[in-house]
Amino acid sequence: MQIYLNGQDHELAADTSLSTLLESMGLAGKRVAVELNLEIVPRSQHATTRLQPGDQVEVVQAIGGG
Amino acid sequence: MTELEQSDALVIAGREYQSRLLVGTGKYKDLAETGAAIAASGAEIVTVAVRRTNIGQNPGEPNLLDVISPDVYTLLPNTAGCYTAADAVRTCRLARELLDGHDLVKLEVLGDDKTLYPNIVETLKAAETLVADGFKVMVYTNDDPIVAQTLEAMGCVAVMPLGSLIGSGLGILNPHNIQIILENAQVPIIVDAGVGTASDAAIAMEMGCAGVLMNTAIAAAQKPVLMAQAMRKAIEAGREAYLAGRMPRKRYASASSPLDSSLITRA
């Protein structure tokens, strides 16, 4: 299935969880925040949140800024 | 307690800080330089930006928060790059999730990318939503005293007028407005943006500002770590000069050596 990950098309196996997606991005256990269809998904719910085709996922981190 | 022993903490949202210098983490050569400059600045409050992760990122790549640990510094996530209230609110909510419920944020809603001047209409809208949502909002604004008062009345925990445009290094271009803002304020007034070198920071502090927030003045110096240390000293010197109370300005000289008992007789 296809989702939109950080603004880009992204191919994913059906029924993938958010945790699995983060793992595939090399971000397991990293300090990131996730938004699914404009709603924050708390870290405690990453494992139980299943992605659907067409979902818009944003994964953000802290970077240098003023 | 002697004159030199008075405690003089900066209090923001009920928390005390010993340093009145707040620094950004952008524009450094690398993370090692970022860490060294921030350590030399003595800052306790450090701004960070919130951005998308790179999808193709190398997993072992060092992260800013490895250098600027949330256990050591009070992180101040900003909404830089946001041009609407909705985007700024969204960014703050992501930052709160990112930093485990941390609710101190730097709100900035920009007007255009040439001046990075704040869009006050959107800033006011965002501040209202964020305060209602439990955020402690430190707000970047222009040097308009009425806007500053409005933001304070809305519940912002610090008001941060620009000295001049972000990254311009032109110093404090309208000290008279900053002075009016200071006279009216009950919350900390922190000059944010425009400082170019140490004397600019000292001037802000001598006027009675509670602190100064800067990024480019340090990061774009030829020797950023040395400039960070210079800024720490300037902030401390300016603050102490403010607390000491400067002498009045006079138009004519006033001799420092006594004129009495001089062996010179003047005609």
CSV table of C-alpha atoms in Angstrom, one decimal:
chain,number,residue,atom,x,y,z
A,1,MET,CA,0.0,0.0,0.0
A,2,GLN,CA,1.0,3.6,-0.4
A,3,ILE,CA,1.2,6.3,2.3
A,4,TYR,CA,2.6,9.8,2.2
A,5,LEU,CA,5.7,10.0,4.5
A,6,ASN,CA,7.1,13.4,5.1
A,7,GLY,CA,5.5,14.7,2.0
A,8,GLN,CA,6.6,11.9,-0.3
A,9,ASP,CA,5.0,8.7,-1.7
A,10,HIS,CA,6.1,5.7,0.3
A,11,GLU,CA,5.4,2.1,-0.4
A,12,LEU,CA,4.6,-0.1,2.7
A,13,ALA,CA,3.3,-3.6,3.4
A,14,ALA,CA,-0.4,-3.7,4.4
A,15,ASP,CA,-1.2,-3.5,8.1
A,16,THR,CA,2.2,-2.0,9.0
A,17,SER,CA,2.4,-0.4,12.5
A,18,LEU,CA,3.9,3.0,13.1
A,19,SER,CA,6.7,1.3,15.2
A,20,THR,CA,7.6,-0.9,12.2
A,21,LEU,CA,7.7,2.1,9.9
A,22,LEU,CA,10.0,4.0,12.3
A,23,GLU,CA,12.2,0.9,12.6
A,24,SER,CA,12.5,0.7,8.8
A,25,MET,CA,13.6,4.4,8.8
A,26,GLY,CA,16.3,3.6,11.3
A,27,LEU,CA,14.5,5.7,14.0
A,28,ALA,CA,13.5,3.1,16.5
A,29,GLY,CA,14.1,4.4,20.0
A,30,LYS,CA,15.2,7.8,18.6
A,31,ARG,CA,13.7,11.1,19.8
A,32,VAL,CA,11.1,11.8,17.1
A,33,ALA,CA,7.5,12.9,17.1
A,34,VAL,CA,4.8,11.5,14.8
A,35,GLU,CA,1.8,13.0,13.3
A,36,LEU,CA,-0.8,10.9,11.5
A,37,ASN,CA,-3.3,12.8,9.3
A,38,LEU,CA,-2.5,16.0,11.3
A,39,GLU,CA,-3.1,14.3,14.7
A,40,ILE,CA,-0.2,13.7,17.1
A,41,VAL,CA,0.3,10.0,17.8
A,42,PRO,CA,1.8,9.7,21.3
A,43,ARG,CA,4.9,7.5,21.6
A,44,SER,CA,3.0,5.0,23.8
A,45,GLN,CA,0.6,4.3,20.8
A,46,HIS,CA,3.2,3.8,18.1
A,47,ALA,CA,3.1,0.0,18.4
A,48,THR,CA,-0.6,-0.3,18.3
A,49,THR,CA,-1.3,2.2,15.5
A,50,ARG,CA,-1.8,0.5,12.2
A,51,LEU,CA,-1.3,2.5,9.0
A,52,GLN,CA,-4.0,2.6,6.3
A,53,PRO,CA,-3.5,3.3,2.5
A,54,GLY,CA,-3.3,7.0,1.8
A,55,ASP,CA,-2.3,7.9,5.4
A,56,GLN,CA,-0.2,11.1,5.7
A,57,VAL,CA,2.6,10.5,8.2
A,58,GLU,CA,5.0,13.2,9.4
A,59,VAL,CA,8.0,12.2,11.4
A,60,VAL,CA,9.9,15.2,13.0
A,61,GLN,CA,13.0,15.7,15.0
A,62,ALA,CA,14.8,18.6,16.7
A,63,ILE,CA,17.5,20.3,14.7
A,64,GLY,CA,19.6,23.4,15.0
A,65,GLY,CA,17.6,26.6,14.9
A,66,GLY,CA,17.4,30.1,16.5
B,1,MET,CA,24.3,40.7,51.9
B,2,THR,CA,26.8,42.9,50.1
B,3,GLU,CA,26.3,44.7,46.7
B,4,LEU,CA,28.2,41.9,45.0
B,5,GLU,CA,26.3,39.0,46.5
B,6,GLN,CA,22.7,39.8,45.5
B,7,SER,CA,21.0,36.9,43.9
B,8,ASP,CA,19.7,37.9,40.5
B,9,ALA,CA,18.0,35.0,38.8
B,10,LEU,CA,15.9,35.3,35.6
B,11,VAL,CA,12.5,33.8,36.3
B,12,ILE,CA,10.5,32.5,33.4
B,13,ALA,CA,7.2,30.7,34.0
B,14,GLY,CA,8.2,30.2,37.6
B,15,ARG,CA,11.6,28.6,36.9
B,16,GLU,CA,14.9,30.4,37.9
B,17,TYR,CA,17.8,30.7,35.5
B,18,GLN,CA,21.3,32.0,36.4
B,19,SER,CA,22.1,33.0,32.8
B,20,ARG,CA,20.3,35.8,31.0
B,21,LEU,CA,21.8,34.8,27.6
B,22,LEU,CA,19.5,32.5,25.5
B,23,VAL,CA,21.1,31.0,22.4
B,24,GLY,CA,20.0,29.3,19.2
B,25,THR,CA,21.6,26.2,17.7
B,26,GLY,CA,21.4,27.0,14.0
B,27,LYS,CA,24.0,27.9,11.4
B,28,TYR,CA,27.0,26.2,13.1
B,29,LYS,CA,29.7,24.4,11.1
B,30,ASP,CA,28.9,21.1,12.8
B,31,LEU,CA,27.5,19.7,16.0
B,32,ALA,CA,30.9,19.8,17.8
B,33,GLU,CA,31.1,23.5,17.2
B,34,THR,CA,27.4,23.9,18.3
B,35,GLY,CA,28.1,22.1,21.6
B,36,ALA,CA,31.3,24.1,22.3
B,37,ALA,CA,29.8,27.5,21.6
B,38,ILE,CA,26.7,26.8,23.7
B,39,ALA,CA,28.9,25.6,26.6
B,40,ALA,CA,31.1,28.7,26.3
B,41,SER,CA,28.0,31.0,26.3
B,42,GLY,CA,26.9,29.7,29.7
B,43,ALA,CA,23.3,29.7,28.4
B,44,GLU,CA,20.7,27.5,30.1
B,45,ILE,CA,17.9,28.1,27.6
B,46,VAL,CA,18.6,26.9,24.1
B,47,THR,CA,16.4,27.1,21.1
B,48,VAL,CA,15.9,24.2,18.6
B,49,ALA,CA,13.9,23.9,15.4
B,50,VAL,CA,11.4,21.1,14.6
B,51,ARG,CA,11.9,19.6,11.1
B,52,ARG,CA,11.1,16.4,9.1
B,53,THR,CA,13.5,13.6,9.5
B,54,ASN,CA,15.4,12.7,6.3
B,55,ILE,CA,13.9,9.5,5.0
B,56,GLY,CA,17.2,8.3,3.6
B,57,GLN,CA,19.1,9.4,6.8
B,58,ASN,CA,22.0,7.4,8.1
B,59,PRO,CA,20.8,5.9,11.3
B,60,GLY,CA,24.1,6.4,13.1
B,61,GLU,CA,24.1,10.1,12.3
B,62,PRO,CA,24.6,12.2,15.4
B,63,ASN,CA,21.5,14.1,16.6
B,64,LEU,CA,21.4,17.6,18.0
B,65,LEU,CA,20.0,16.4,21.2
B,66,ASP,CA,23.0,14.2,21.8
B,67,VAL,CA,25.0,17.4,22.0
B,68,ILE,CA,22.4,19.6,23.6
B,69,SER,CA,20.9,17.2,26.1
B,70,PRO,CA,17.4,18.0,27.4
B,71,ASP,CA,18.7,16.8,30.8
B,72,VAL,CA,21.3,19.7,30.9
B,73,TYR,CA,19.6,22.5,29.0
B,74,THR,CA,16.1,23.9,29.0
B,75,LEU,CA,15.1,23.4,25.4
B,76,LEU,CA,13.1,26.0,23.7
B,77,PRO,CA,11.5,24.6,20.5
B,78,ASN,CA,10.7,27.4,18.0
B,79,THR,CA,8.2,27.8,15.3
B,80,ALA,CA,10.7,29.3,12.8
B,81,GLY,CA,9.5,28.9,9.3
B,82,CYS,CA,5.8,29.1,10.2
B,83,TYR,CA,3.8,31.8,8.4
B,84,THR,CA,0.4,31.0,9.8
B,85,ALA,CA,-1.0,30.6,13.3
B,86,ALA,CA,-2.2,27.1,12.4
B,87,ASP,CA,1.3,26.0,11.4
B,88,ALA,CA,2.8,27.5,14.5
B,89,VAL,CA,0.3,25.7,16.8
B,90,ARG,CA,0.9,22.4,14.9
B,91,THR,CA,4.7,22.8,15.3
B,92,CYS,CA,4.4,23.5,19.0
B,93,ARG,CA,2.2,20.4,19.6
B,94,LEU,CA,4.8,18.3,17.7
B,95,ALA,CA,7.5,19.8,19.8
B,96,ARG,CA,5.7,19.0,23.0
B,97,GLU,CA,5.3,15.3,22.0
B,98,LEU,CA,9.0,15.3,20.9
B,99,LEU,CA,10.2,16.6,24.2
B,100,ASP,CA,7.9,14.4,26.4
B,101,GLY,CA,5.4,17.0,27.4
B,102,HIS,CA,7.8,20.0,27.7
B,103,ASP,CA,5.5,23.0,27.2
B,104,LEU,CA,7.9,26.0,27.0
B,105,VAL,CA,7.9,27.2,23.4
B,106,LYS,CA,9.2,30.1,21.4
B,107,LEU,CA,6.4,31.3,19.2
B,108,GLU,CA,7.4,33.1,16.0
B,109,VAL,CA,5.0,33.6,13.1
B,110,LEU,CA,6.8,35.2,10.2
B,111,GLY,CA,5.5,37.7,7.7
B,112,ASP,CA,7.8,37.3,4.7
B,113,ASP,CA,11.1,35.6,4.0
B,114,LYS,CA,13.0,38.7,3.0
B,115,THR,CA,12.6,40.5,6.4
B,116,LEU,CA,11.5,37.6,8.6
B,117,TYR,CA,9.4,40.3,10.3
B,118,PRO,CA,6.7,38.9,12.6
B,119,ASN,CA,3.2,38.7,11.3
B,120,ILE,CA,1.5,40.1,14.3
B,121,VAL,CA,-2.1,39.2,13.4
B,122,GLU,CA,-1.1,35.5,13.1
B,123,THR,CA,1.1,35.7,16.2
B,124,LEU,CA,-1.7,37.0,18.3
B,125,LYS,CA,-4.0,34.2,17.0
B,126,ALA,CA,-1.4,31.5,17.7
B,127,ALA,CA,-0.6,32.9,21.2
B,128,GLU,CA,-4.2,32.7,22.2
B,129,THR,CA,-4.6,29.1,21.1
B,130,LEU,CA,-1.3,28.0,22.6
B,131,VAL,CA,-1.9,29.7,26.0
B,132,ALA,CA,-5.4,28.1,26.1
B,133,ASP,CA,-3.8,24.7,25.3
B,134,GLY,CA,-1.4,25.0,28.3
B,135,PHE,CA,1.8,26.1,26.6
B,136,LYS,CA,4.1,28.5,28.2
B,137,VAL,CA,4.7,30.9,25.4
B,138,MET,CA,7.8,33.1,24.9
B,139,VAL,CA,6.8,35.2,21.9
B,140,TYR,CA,8.9,36.8,19.2
B,141,THR,CA,7.4,40.1,18.2
B,142,ASN,CA,8.2,43.5,16.8
B,143,ASP,CA,9.1,46.5,19.0
B,144,ASP,CA,5.6,47.9,19.2
B,145,PRO,CA,4.7,48.6,22.8
B,146,ILE,CA,1.0,48.1,22.4
B,147,VAL,CA,1.5,44.6,20.8
B,148,ALA,CA,3.9,43.7,23.6
B,149,GLN,CA,1.3,44.7,26.2
B,150,THR,CA,-1.4,42.7,24.4
B,151,LEU,CA,0.8,39.6,24.3
B,152,GLU,CA,1.5,39.9,28.0
B,153,ALA,CA,-2.2,40.4,28.8
B,154,MET,CA,-2.9,37.2,26.8
B,155,GLY,CA,-0.7,35.2,29.1
B,156,CYS,CA,2.6,34.9,27.3
B,157,VAL,CA,5.4,34.2,29.9
B,158,ALA,CA,8.0,36.3,28.1
B,159,VAL,CA,7.8,39.0,25.4
B,160,MET,CA,10.7,39.0,22.9
B,161,PRO,CA,10.8,42.1,20.7
B,162,LEU,CA,13.4,42.3,17.9
B,163,GLY,CA,16.3,44.6,18.1
B,164,SER,CA,16.5,44.6,14.3
B,165,LEU,CA,15.8,42.0,11.7
B,166,ILE,CA,16.7,38.3,12.4
B,167,GLY,CA,20.3,37.6,11.4
B,168,SER,CA,21.0,41.2,10.4
B,169,GLY,CA,23.4,42.0,13.2
B,170,LEU,CA,22.3,45.7,13.1
B,171,GLY,CA,21.9,45.9,16.9
B,172,ILE,CA,19.0,47.7,18.6
B,173,LEU,CA,17.6,50.1,16.1
B,174,ASN,CA,14.8,51.6,18.2
B,175,PRO,CA,15.9,51.6,21.8
B,176,HIS,CA,13.2,54.1,22.7
B,177,ASN,CA,10.5,51.6,21.8
B,178,ILE,CA,12.2,48.9,23.8
B,179,GLN,CA,12.4,51.4,26.7
B,180,ILE,CA,8.6,51.9,26.6
B,181,ILE,CA,8.0,48.2,26.4
B,182,LEU,CA,10.2,47.7,29.5
B,183,GLU,CA,8.4,50.4,31.4
B,184,ASN,CA,5.0,48.7,30.9
B,185,ALA,CA,6.0,45.1,31.3
B,186,GLN,CA,5.4,42.7,34.2
B,187,VAL,CA,6.9,39.7,32.4
B,188,PRO,CA,10.5,39.3,31.2
B,189,ILE,CA,11.3,41.3,28.1
B,190,ILE,CA,14.0,39.6,26.1
B,191,VAL,CA,15.6,41.1,23.0
B,192,ASP,CA,15.4,38.5,20.3
B,193,ALA,CA,17.1,39.1,17.0
B,194,GLY,CA,19.4,41.8,15.7
B,195,VAL,CA,22.3,41.6,18.1
B,196,GLY,CA,25.6,41.7,16.1
B,197,THR,CA,28.3,41.9,18.7
B,198,ALA,CA,29.0,42.1,22.4
B,199,SER,CA,28.2,45.8,22.8
B,200,ASP,CA,24.7,45.3,21.3
B,201,ALA,CA,24.0,42.7,24.0
B,202,ALA,CA,25.4,44.9,26.7
B,203,ILE,CA,23.2,47.8,25.6
B,204,ALA,CA,20.1,45.7,25.8
B,205,MET,CA,21.0,44.6,29.3
B,206,GLU,CA,21.9,48.1,30.4
B,207,MET,CA,18.5,49.3,29.4
B,208,GLY,CA,17.0,46.7,31.8
B,209,CYS,CA,16.0,43.9,29.5
B,210,ALA,CA,15.7,40.6,31.3
B,211,GLY,CA,17.8,38.8,28.8
B,212,VAL,CA,18.9,38.5,25.2
B,213,LEU,CA,18.3,35.7,22.7
B,214,MET,CA,20.8,35.4,19.8
B,215,ASN,CA,22.0,32.9,17.3
B,216,THR,CA,23.7,34.4,14.2
B,217,ALA,CA,25.9,36.8,16.2
B,218,ILE,CA,27.6,33.8,17.7
B,219,ALA,CA,27.4,31.2,14.9
B,220,ALA,CA,28.4,33.6,12.1
B,221,ALA,CA,31.4,35.1,14.0
B,222,GLN,CA,34.9,34.2,12.7
B,223,LYS,CA,35.5,32.3,16.0
B,224,PRO,CA,32.0,31.3,17.3
B,225,VAL,CA,33.2,29.8,20.6
B,226,LEU,CA,35.2,32.9,21.5
B,227,MET,CA,32.2,35.1,20.6
B,228,ALA,CA,29.9,32.9,22.7
B,229,GLN,CA,32.2,33.7,25.7
B,230,ALA,CA,32.3,37.4,24.8
B,231,MET,CA,28.5,37.4,24.8
B,232,ARG,CA,28.3,35.7,28.2
B,233,LYS,CA,30.5,38.5,29.6
B,234,ALA,CA,28.6,41.3,27.8
B,235,ILE,CA,25.3,40.0,29.2
B,236,GLU,CA,26.7,39.8,32.7
B,237,ALA,CA,28.4,43.2,32.4
B,238,GLY,CA,25.3,44.9,31.0
B,239,ARG,CA,23.1,43.4,33.7
B,240,GLU,CA,25.4,44.5,36.5
B,241,ALA,CA,25.7,48.0,35.0
B,242,TYR,CA,21.9,48.1,34.9
B,243,LEU,CA,21.6,47.0,38.6
B,244,ALA,CA,24.4,49.4,39.6
B,245,GLY,CA,22.5,52.4,38.1
B,246,ARG,CA,24.6,54.4,35.7
B,247,MET,CA,25.7,58.0,36.4
B,248,PRO,CA,23.6,60.8,34.9
B,249,ARG,CA,24.8,62.1,31.6
B,250,LYS,CA,26.1,65.7,31.8
B,251,ARG,CA,27.0,68.2,29.1
B,252,TYR,CA,30.1,69.6,30.8
B,253,ALA,CA,33.1,68.1,32.6
B,254,SER,CA,33.2,67.2,36.2
B,255,ALA,CA,36.8,66.8,37.5
B,256,SER,CA,37.7,63.4,39.1
B,257,SER,CA,40.6,64.8,41.0
B,258,PRO,CA,39.8,67.4,43.8
B,259,LEU,CA,40.4,71.0,42.8
B,260,ASP,CA,41.1,72.0,46.5
B,261,SER,CA,44.7,72.2,47.8
B,262,SER,CA,46.2,72.3,44.4
B,263,LEU,CA,49.7,73.7,44.3
B,264,ILE,CA,49.0,75.3,41.0
B,265,THR,CA,47.6,78.8,41.2
B,266,ARG,CA,45.4,79.8,38.3
B,267,ALA,CA,45.4,83.4,37.1
